[in-house]
Coordinates of C-alpha atoms and ligand atoms in Angstrom, one line a residue:
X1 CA -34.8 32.5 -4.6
X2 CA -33.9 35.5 -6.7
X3 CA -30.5 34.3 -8.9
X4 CA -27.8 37.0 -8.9
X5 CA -26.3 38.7 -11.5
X6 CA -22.6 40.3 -11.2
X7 CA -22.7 43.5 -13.3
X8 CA -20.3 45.3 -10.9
X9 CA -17.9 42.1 -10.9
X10 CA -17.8 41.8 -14.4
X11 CA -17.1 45.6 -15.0
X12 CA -14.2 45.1 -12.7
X13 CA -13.0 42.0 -14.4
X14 CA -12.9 43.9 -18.2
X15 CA -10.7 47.1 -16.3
X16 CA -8.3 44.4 -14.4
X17 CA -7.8 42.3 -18.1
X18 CA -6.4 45.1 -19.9
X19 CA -3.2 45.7 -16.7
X20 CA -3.4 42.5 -15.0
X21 CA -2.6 39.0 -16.7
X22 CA -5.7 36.6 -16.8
X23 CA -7.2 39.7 -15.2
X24 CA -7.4 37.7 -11.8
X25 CA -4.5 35.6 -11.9
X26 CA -3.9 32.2 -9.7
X27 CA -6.7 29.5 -8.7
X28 CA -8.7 32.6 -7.5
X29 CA -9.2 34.4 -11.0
X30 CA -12.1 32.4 -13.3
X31 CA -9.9 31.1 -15.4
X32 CA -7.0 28.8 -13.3
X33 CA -10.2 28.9 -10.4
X34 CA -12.4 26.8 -13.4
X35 CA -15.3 29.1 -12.2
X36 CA -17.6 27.2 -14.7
X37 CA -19.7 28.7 -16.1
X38 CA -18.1 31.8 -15.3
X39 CA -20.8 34.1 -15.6
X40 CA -22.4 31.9 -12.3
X41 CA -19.5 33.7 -10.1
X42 CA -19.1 36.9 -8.7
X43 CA -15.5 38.1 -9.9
X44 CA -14.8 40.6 -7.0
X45 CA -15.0 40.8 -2.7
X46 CA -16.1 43.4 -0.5
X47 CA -16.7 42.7 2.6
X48 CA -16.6 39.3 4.5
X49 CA -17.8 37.9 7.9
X50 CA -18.2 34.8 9.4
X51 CA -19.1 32.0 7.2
X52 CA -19.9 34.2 4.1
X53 CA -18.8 37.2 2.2
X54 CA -20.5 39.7 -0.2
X55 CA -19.3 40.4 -3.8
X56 CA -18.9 44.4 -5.0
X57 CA -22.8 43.6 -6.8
X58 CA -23.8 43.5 -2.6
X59 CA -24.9 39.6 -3.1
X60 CA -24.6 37.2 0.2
X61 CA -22.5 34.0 -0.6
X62 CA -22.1 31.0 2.0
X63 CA -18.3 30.1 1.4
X64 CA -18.0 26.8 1.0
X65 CA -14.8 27.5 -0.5
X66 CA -13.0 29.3 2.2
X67 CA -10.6 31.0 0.0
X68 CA -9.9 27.6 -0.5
X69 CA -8.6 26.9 3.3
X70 CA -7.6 29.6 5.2
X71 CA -11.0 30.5 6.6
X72 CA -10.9 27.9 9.2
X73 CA -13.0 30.0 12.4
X74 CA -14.7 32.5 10.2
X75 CA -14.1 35.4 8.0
X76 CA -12.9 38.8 10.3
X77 CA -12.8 36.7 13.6
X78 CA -13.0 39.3 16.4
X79 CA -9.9 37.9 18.3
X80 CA -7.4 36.7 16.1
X81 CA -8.2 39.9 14.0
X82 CA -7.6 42.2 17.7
X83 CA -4.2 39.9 18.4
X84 CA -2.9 41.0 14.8
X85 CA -4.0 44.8 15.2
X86 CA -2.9 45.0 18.5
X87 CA 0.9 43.6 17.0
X88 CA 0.6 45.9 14.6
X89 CA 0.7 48.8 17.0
X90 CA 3.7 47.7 17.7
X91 CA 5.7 46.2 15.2
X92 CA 5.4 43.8 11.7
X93 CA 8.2 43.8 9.3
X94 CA 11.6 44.5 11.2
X95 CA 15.5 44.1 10.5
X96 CA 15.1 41.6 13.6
X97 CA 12.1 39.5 14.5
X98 CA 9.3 40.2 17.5
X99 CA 10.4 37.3 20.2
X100 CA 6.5 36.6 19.3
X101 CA 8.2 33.9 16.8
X102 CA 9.9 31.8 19.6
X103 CA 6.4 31.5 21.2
X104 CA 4.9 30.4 17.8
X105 CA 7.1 27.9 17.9
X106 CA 6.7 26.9 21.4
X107 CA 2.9 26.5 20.5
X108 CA 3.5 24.2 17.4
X109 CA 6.0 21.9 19.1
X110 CA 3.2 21.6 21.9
X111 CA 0.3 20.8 19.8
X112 CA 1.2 19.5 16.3
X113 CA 2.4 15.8 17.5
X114 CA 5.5 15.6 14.9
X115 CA 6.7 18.8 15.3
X116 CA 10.1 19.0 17.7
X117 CA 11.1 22.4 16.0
X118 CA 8.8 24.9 13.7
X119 CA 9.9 27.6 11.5
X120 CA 8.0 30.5 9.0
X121 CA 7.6 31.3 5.7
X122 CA 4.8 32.7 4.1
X123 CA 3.6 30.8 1.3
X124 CA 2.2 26.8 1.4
X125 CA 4.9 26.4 -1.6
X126 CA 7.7 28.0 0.2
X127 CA 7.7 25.2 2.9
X128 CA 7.1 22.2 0.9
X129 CA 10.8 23.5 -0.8
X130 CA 12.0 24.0 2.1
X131 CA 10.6 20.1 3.1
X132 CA 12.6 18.8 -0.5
X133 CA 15.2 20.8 0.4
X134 CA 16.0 19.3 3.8
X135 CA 15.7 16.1 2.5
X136 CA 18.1 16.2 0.2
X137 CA 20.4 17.9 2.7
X138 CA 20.0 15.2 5.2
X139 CA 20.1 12.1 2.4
X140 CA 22.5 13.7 0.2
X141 CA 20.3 12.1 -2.3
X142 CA 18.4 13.5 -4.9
X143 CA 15.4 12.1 -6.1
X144 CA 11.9 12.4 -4.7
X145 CA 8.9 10.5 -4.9
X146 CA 5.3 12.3 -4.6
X147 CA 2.0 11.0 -5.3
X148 CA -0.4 11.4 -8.6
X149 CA -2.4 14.4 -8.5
X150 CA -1.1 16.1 -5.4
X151 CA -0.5 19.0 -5.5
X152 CA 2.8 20.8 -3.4
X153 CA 2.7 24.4 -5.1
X154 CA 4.2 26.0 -8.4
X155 CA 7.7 25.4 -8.1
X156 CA 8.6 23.3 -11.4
X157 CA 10.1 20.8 -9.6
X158 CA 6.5 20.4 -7.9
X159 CA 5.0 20.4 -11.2
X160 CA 4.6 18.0 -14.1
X161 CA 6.7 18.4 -17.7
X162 CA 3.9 19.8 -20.1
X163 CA 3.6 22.7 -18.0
X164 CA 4.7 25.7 -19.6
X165 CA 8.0 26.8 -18.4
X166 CA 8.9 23.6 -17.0
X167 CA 11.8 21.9 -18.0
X168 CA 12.0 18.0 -18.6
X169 CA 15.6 18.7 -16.5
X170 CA 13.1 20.4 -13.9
X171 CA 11.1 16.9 -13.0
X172 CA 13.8 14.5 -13.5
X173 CA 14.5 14.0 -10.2
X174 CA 10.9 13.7 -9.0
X175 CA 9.0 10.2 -9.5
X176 CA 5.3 10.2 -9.4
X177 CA 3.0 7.3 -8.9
X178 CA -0.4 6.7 -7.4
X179 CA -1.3 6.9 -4.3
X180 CA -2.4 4.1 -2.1
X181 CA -0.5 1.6 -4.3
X182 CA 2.0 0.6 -2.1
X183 CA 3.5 -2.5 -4.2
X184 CA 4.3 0.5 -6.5
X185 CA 6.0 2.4 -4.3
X186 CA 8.4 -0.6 -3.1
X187 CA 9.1 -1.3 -6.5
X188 CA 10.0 2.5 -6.9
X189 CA 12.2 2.1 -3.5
X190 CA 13.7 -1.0 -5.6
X191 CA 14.7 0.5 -8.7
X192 CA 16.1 3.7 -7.1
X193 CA 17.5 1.6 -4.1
X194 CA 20.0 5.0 -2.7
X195 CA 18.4 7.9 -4.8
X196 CA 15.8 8.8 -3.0
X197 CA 16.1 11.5 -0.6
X198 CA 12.4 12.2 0.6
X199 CA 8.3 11.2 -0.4
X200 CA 6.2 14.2 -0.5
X201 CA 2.6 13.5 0.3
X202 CA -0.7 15.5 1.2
X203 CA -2.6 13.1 4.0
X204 CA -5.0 11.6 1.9
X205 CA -5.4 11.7 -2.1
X206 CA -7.7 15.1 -2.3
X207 CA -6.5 16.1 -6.1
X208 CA -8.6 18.5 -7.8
X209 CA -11.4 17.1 -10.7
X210 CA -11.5 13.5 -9.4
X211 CA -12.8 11.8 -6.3
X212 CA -10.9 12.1 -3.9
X213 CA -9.5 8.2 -1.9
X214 CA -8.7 8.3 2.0
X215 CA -5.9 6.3 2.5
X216 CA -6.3 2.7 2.3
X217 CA -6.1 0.7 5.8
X218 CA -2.6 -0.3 6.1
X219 CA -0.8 2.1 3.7
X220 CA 0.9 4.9 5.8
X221 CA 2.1 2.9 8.4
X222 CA 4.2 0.8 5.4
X223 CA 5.2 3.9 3.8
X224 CA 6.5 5.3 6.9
X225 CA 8.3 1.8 7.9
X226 CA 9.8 1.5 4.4
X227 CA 11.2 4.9 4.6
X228 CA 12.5 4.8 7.7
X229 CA 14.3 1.3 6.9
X230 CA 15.6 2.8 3.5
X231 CA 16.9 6.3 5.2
X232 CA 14.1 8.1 3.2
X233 CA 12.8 11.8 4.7
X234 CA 8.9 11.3 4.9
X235 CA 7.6 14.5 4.3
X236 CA 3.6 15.5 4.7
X237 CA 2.0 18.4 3.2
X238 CA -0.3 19.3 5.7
X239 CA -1.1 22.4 3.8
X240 CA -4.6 22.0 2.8
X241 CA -5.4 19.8 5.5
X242 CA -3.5 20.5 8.8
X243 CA -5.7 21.6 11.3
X244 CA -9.2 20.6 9.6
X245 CA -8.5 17.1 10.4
X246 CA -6.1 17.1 13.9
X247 CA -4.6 20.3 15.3
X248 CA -1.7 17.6 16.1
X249 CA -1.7 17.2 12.6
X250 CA -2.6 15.0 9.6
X251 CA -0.2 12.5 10.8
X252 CA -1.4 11.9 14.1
X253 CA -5.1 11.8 12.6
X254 CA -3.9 8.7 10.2
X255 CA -1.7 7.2 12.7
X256 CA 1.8 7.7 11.7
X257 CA 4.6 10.2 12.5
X258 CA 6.3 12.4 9.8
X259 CA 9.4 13.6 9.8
X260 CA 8.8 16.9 8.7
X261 CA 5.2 18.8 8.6
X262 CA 4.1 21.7 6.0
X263 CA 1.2 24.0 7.2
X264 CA -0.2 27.1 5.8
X265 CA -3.6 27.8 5.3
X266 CA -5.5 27.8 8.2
X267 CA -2.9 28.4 10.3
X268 CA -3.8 32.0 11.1
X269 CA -7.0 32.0 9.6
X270 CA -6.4 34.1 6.6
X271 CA -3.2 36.3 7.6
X272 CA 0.0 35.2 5.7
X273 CA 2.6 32.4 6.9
X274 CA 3.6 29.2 6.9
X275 CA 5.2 26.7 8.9
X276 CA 7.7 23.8 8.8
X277 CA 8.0 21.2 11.0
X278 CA 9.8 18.6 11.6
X279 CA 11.8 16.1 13.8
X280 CA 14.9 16.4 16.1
X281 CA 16.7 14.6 13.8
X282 CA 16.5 17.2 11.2
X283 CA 17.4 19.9 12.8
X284 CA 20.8 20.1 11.2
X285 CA 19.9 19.5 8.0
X286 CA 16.9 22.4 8.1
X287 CA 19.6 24.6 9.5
X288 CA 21.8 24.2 6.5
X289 CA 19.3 25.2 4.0
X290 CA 19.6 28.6 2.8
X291 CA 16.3 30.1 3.6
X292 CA 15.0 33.5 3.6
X293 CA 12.0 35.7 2.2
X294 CA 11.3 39.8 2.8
X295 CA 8.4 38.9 4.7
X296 CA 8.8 35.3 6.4
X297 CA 9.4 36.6 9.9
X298 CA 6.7 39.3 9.8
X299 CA 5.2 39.6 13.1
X300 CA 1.6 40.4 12.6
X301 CA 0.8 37.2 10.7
X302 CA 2.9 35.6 13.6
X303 CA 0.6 36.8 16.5
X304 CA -2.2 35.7 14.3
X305 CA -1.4 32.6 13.9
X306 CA -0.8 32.5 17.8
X307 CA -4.3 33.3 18.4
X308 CA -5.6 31.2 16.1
X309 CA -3.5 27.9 17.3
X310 CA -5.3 28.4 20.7
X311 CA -8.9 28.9 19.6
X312 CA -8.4 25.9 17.2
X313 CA -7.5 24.1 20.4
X314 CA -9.8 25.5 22.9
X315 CA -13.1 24.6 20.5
X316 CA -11.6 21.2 19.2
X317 CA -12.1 23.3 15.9
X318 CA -11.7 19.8 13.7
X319 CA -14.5 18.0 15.7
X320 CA -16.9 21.1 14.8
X321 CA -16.4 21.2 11.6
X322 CA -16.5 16.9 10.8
X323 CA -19.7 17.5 12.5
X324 CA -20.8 20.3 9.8
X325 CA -19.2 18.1 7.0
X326 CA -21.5 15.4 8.1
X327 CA -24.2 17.5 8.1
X328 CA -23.9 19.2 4.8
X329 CA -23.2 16.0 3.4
X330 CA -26.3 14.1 4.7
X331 CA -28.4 17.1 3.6
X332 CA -27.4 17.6 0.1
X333 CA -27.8 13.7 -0.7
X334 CA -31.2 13.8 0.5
X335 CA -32.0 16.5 -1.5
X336 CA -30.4 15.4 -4.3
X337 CA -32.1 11.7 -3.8
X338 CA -35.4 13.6 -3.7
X339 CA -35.0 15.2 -7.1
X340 CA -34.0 11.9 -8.4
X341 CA -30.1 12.4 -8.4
X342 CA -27.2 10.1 -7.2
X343 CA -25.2 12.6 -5.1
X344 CA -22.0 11.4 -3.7
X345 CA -19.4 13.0 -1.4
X346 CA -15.9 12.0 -1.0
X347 CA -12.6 12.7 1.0
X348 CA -12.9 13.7 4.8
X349 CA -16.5 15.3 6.1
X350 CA -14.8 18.6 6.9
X351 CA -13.4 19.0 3.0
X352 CA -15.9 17.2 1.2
X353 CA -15.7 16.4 -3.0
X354 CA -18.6 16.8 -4.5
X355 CA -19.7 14.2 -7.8
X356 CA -23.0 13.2 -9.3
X357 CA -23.9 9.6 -10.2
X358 CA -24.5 8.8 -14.4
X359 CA -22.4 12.2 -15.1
X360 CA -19.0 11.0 -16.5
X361 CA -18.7 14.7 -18.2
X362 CA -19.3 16.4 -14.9
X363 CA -21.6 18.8 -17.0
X364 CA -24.5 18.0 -14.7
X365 CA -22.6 18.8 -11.9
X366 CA -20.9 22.0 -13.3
X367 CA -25.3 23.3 -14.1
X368 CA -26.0 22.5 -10.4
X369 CA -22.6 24.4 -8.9
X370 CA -23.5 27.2 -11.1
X371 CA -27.1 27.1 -10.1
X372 CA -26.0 27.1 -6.1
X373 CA -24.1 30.1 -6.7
X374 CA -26.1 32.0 -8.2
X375 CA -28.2 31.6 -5.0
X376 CA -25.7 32.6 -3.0
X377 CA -23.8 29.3 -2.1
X378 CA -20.0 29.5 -3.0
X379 CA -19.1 26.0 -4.5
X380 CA -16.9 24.4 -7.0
X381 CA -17.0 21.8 -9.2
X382 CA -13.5 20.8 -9.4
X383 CA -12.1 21.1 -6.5
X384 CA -12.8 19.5 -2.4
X385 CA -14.5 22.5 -0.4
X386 CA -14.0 23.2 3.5
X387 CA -16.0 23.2 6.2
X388 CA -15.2 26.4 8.7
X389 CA -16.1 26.9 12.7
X390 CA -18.3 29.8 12.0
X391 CA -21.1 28.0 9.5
X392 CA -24.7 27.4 11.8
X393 CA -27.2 25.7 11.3
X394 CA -29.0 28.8 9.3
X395 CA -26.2 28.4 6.7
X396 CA -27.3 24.5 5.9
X397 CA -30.7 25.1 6.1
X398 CA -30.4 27.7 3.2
X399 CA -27.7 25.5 1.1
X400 CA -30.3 22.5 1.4
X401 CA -33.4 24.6 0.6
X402 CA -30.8 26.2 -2.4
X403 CA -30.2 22.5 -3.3
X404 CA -33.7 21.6 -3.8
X405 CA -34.0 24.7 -6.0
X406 CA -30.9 23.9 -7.8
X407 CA -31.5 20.1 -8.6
X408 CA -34.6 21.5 -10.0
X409 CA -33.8 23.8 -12.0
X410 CA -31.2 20.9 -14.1
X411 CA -34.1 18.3 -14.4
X412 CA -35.8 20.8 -16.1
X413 CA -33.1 21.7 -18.5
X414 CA -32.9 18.1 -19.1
X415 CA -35.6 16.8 -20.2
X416 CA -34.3 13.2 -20.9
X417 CA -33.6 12.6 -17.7
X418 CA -37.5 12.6 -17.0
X419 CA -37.6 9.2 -19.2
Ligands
PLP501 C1 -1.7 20.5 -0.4 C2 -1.1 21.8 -0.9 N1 0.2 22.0 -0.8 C3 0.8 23.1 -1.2 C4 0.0 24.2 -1.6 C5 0.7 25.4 -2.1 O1 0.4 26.4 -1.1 P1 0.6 28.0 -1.6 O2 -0.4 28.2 -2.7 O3 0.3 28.7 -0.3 O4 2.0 28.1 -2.1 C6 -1.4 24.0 -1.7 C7 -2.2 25.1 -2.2 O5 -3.3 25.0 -2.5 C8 -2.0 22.8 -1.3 O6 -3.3 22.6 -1.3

């Protein structure tokens, strides 16, 4: 395979560093995205279809990536992309919203299993506040236990002290601890016996630059039976997973019920909103909490989102893509195995981590990312990827054939491996 270069891309990325801060700011510039080595990755989009997009330099990548969820059925999908223009005709941004929102709603509180009542915002950070927020509301309490590594969005009170900007007055009122441990969290529970106003927590522990754990057999039907004995809101950040796993939700995949839900991402397949969920109970307490945003009620993302919902349902979109997760990560162990690699894939099929055996560093890994990419197979080295509904079997057969290449191409550059 010819490797790609990014002249175009990297033209771009010198004019957009002298006006615009990190020149592509956020987890999708190079520098917060750890695009590693950065001169692997094409800097700038032009076009995307499907299960793969094409950078300004006219190279083919297979997005693995996603924009890191939100293409769930494909990139452009005819449909859901006619159901937004078709809203835009109409209507978006208005002093008062398209009744579109009240059917929204109707279709979350009949798929999502934990959801009696939805409402919008746009960003996945907007309704994980929101989430706190009600918690507190309801509790009247003010602290907030979340798990290590999770990640909830940029607010500081989401973030850890260190960060800059963050105040050690920002975090005092959130407790973190790993996940899975549950002697740790009723020891927590113990020591802040009538603080604690809500746990925060994504489904399963998918952090960015470490394996990633699946919950451990037991562990969410205790947390939810300790929080519901101790008055405690159990929030889930179904974000990054909601609708990859369960279109009922992350809940009902594990087993449990939440008390409120947090979706964004692939919940209208690229166009921008979010949702909160939550139960009867919490009504009050949501509709207490001062919340508005210029664009939260928008109605284009809104009919999106509609369209969407029911495709996700009609093709069991979570069973397709386990089944492409399974597939991508049978393929790339065998090829791996083959070039004398241990290859190991962890979290759920349909947002697999990827590791290598004997490479504590993860430099091995960060050479073979770098050489997928610059075949034209968008992956990361730091972060889970996502399966979406649109990859076919053409796609794997090229990322496995780019594999063999790839695995290659390290051994060579490390000879001591050959010993
Ligand atoms: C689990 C989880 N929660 C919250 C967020 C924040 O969402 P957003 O970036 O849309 O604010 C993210 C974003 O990556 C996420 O993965």
């Amino acid at each position: 395979m010819q490797l790609y270069q990014y002249p175009k891309s990297n033209a771009l990325f010198d004019r957009a560093a002298k006006v615009i801060p990190a020149g592509v700011p956020g987890h999708l510039g190079p520098a917060a995205g750890c695009f590693i080595p950065v001169s692997a990755y094409p800097i700038f989009c032009e076009t995307a279809k499907g299960a793969h997009f094409w950078d300004v330099d006219g190279n083919r990548f297979i997005d693995y990536m996603c924009a890191y969820g939100p293409n769930i059925l494909g990139y452009n999908h005819p449909e859901v992309d006619a159901a937004a223009r078709a809203q835009m005709e109409k209507s978006n941004c208005t002093t008062v919203p398209s009744p579109l929102m009240i059917e929204l709603a109707e279709l979350l509180v009949d798929t999502v299993d934990s959801a009696d009542w939805a409402m919008f915002a746009k960003n996945g950070g907007d309704v994980t506040n929101l989430a706190m927020l009600t918690a507190r509301a309801a509790t009247g309490r003010k602290k907030i236990i979340k798990f290590k590594g999770g990640y909830h969005g940029i607010l500081p009170w989401m973030l850890d002290a260190g960060y800059p900007g963050v105040l050690l007055e920002d975090v005092e009122n959130t407790i973190t601890i790993p996940f899975n441990s549950i002697e740790l969290f009723k020891r927590v529970l113990e020591e802040y016996r009538g603080d604690i106003a809500g746990v925060i927590s994504t489904p399963y522990d998918h952090q960015a630059f470490y394996e990633n754990h699946l919950p451990e057999p037991g562990f969410w039907n205790d947390v939810r039976q300790l929080c519901t004995a101790n008055g405690i809101v159990l929030i889930l950040d179904d974000v990054r997973c909601g609708f990859r796993l369960d279109v009922r939700g992350s809940d009902h995949y594990y087993g449990f019920r939440a008390d409120l839900i947090c979706f964004c991402k692939a919940l209208a397949n690229g166009y921008n909103i979010s949702a909160l969920c939550g139960d009867a109970s919490l009504r009050p307490s949501i509709s207490s909490v001062f919340a508005t945003g210029s664009y939260w009620l928008s109605a284009v993302p809104i009919a999106a989102a509609i369209r969407c919902i029911e495709i996700m349902r009609e093709i069991n979109a979570p069973e397709v893509m386990k089944k492409t997760g399974e597939k991508f990560a049978e393929g790339l162990t065998e090829a791996a195995r083959q070039h004398g690699f241990e290859f190991r894939v962890t979290g759920e099929k349909a947002m697999p981590f990827l590791t290598l055996g004997d490479d504590d560093s993860s430099v091995l890994l960060q050479e073979w990312v770098a050489e997928m990419v610059m075949r034209g197979v968008f992956l990361a080295n730091h972060h889970n990827h996502f399966m979406n509904c649109a990859m076919g079997e053409e796609d794997l057969v090229y990322t496995f054939e780019a594999a063999h290449e790839a695995f290659e191409a390290v051994r060579k550059r490390h000879p001591e491996m050959y010993r």
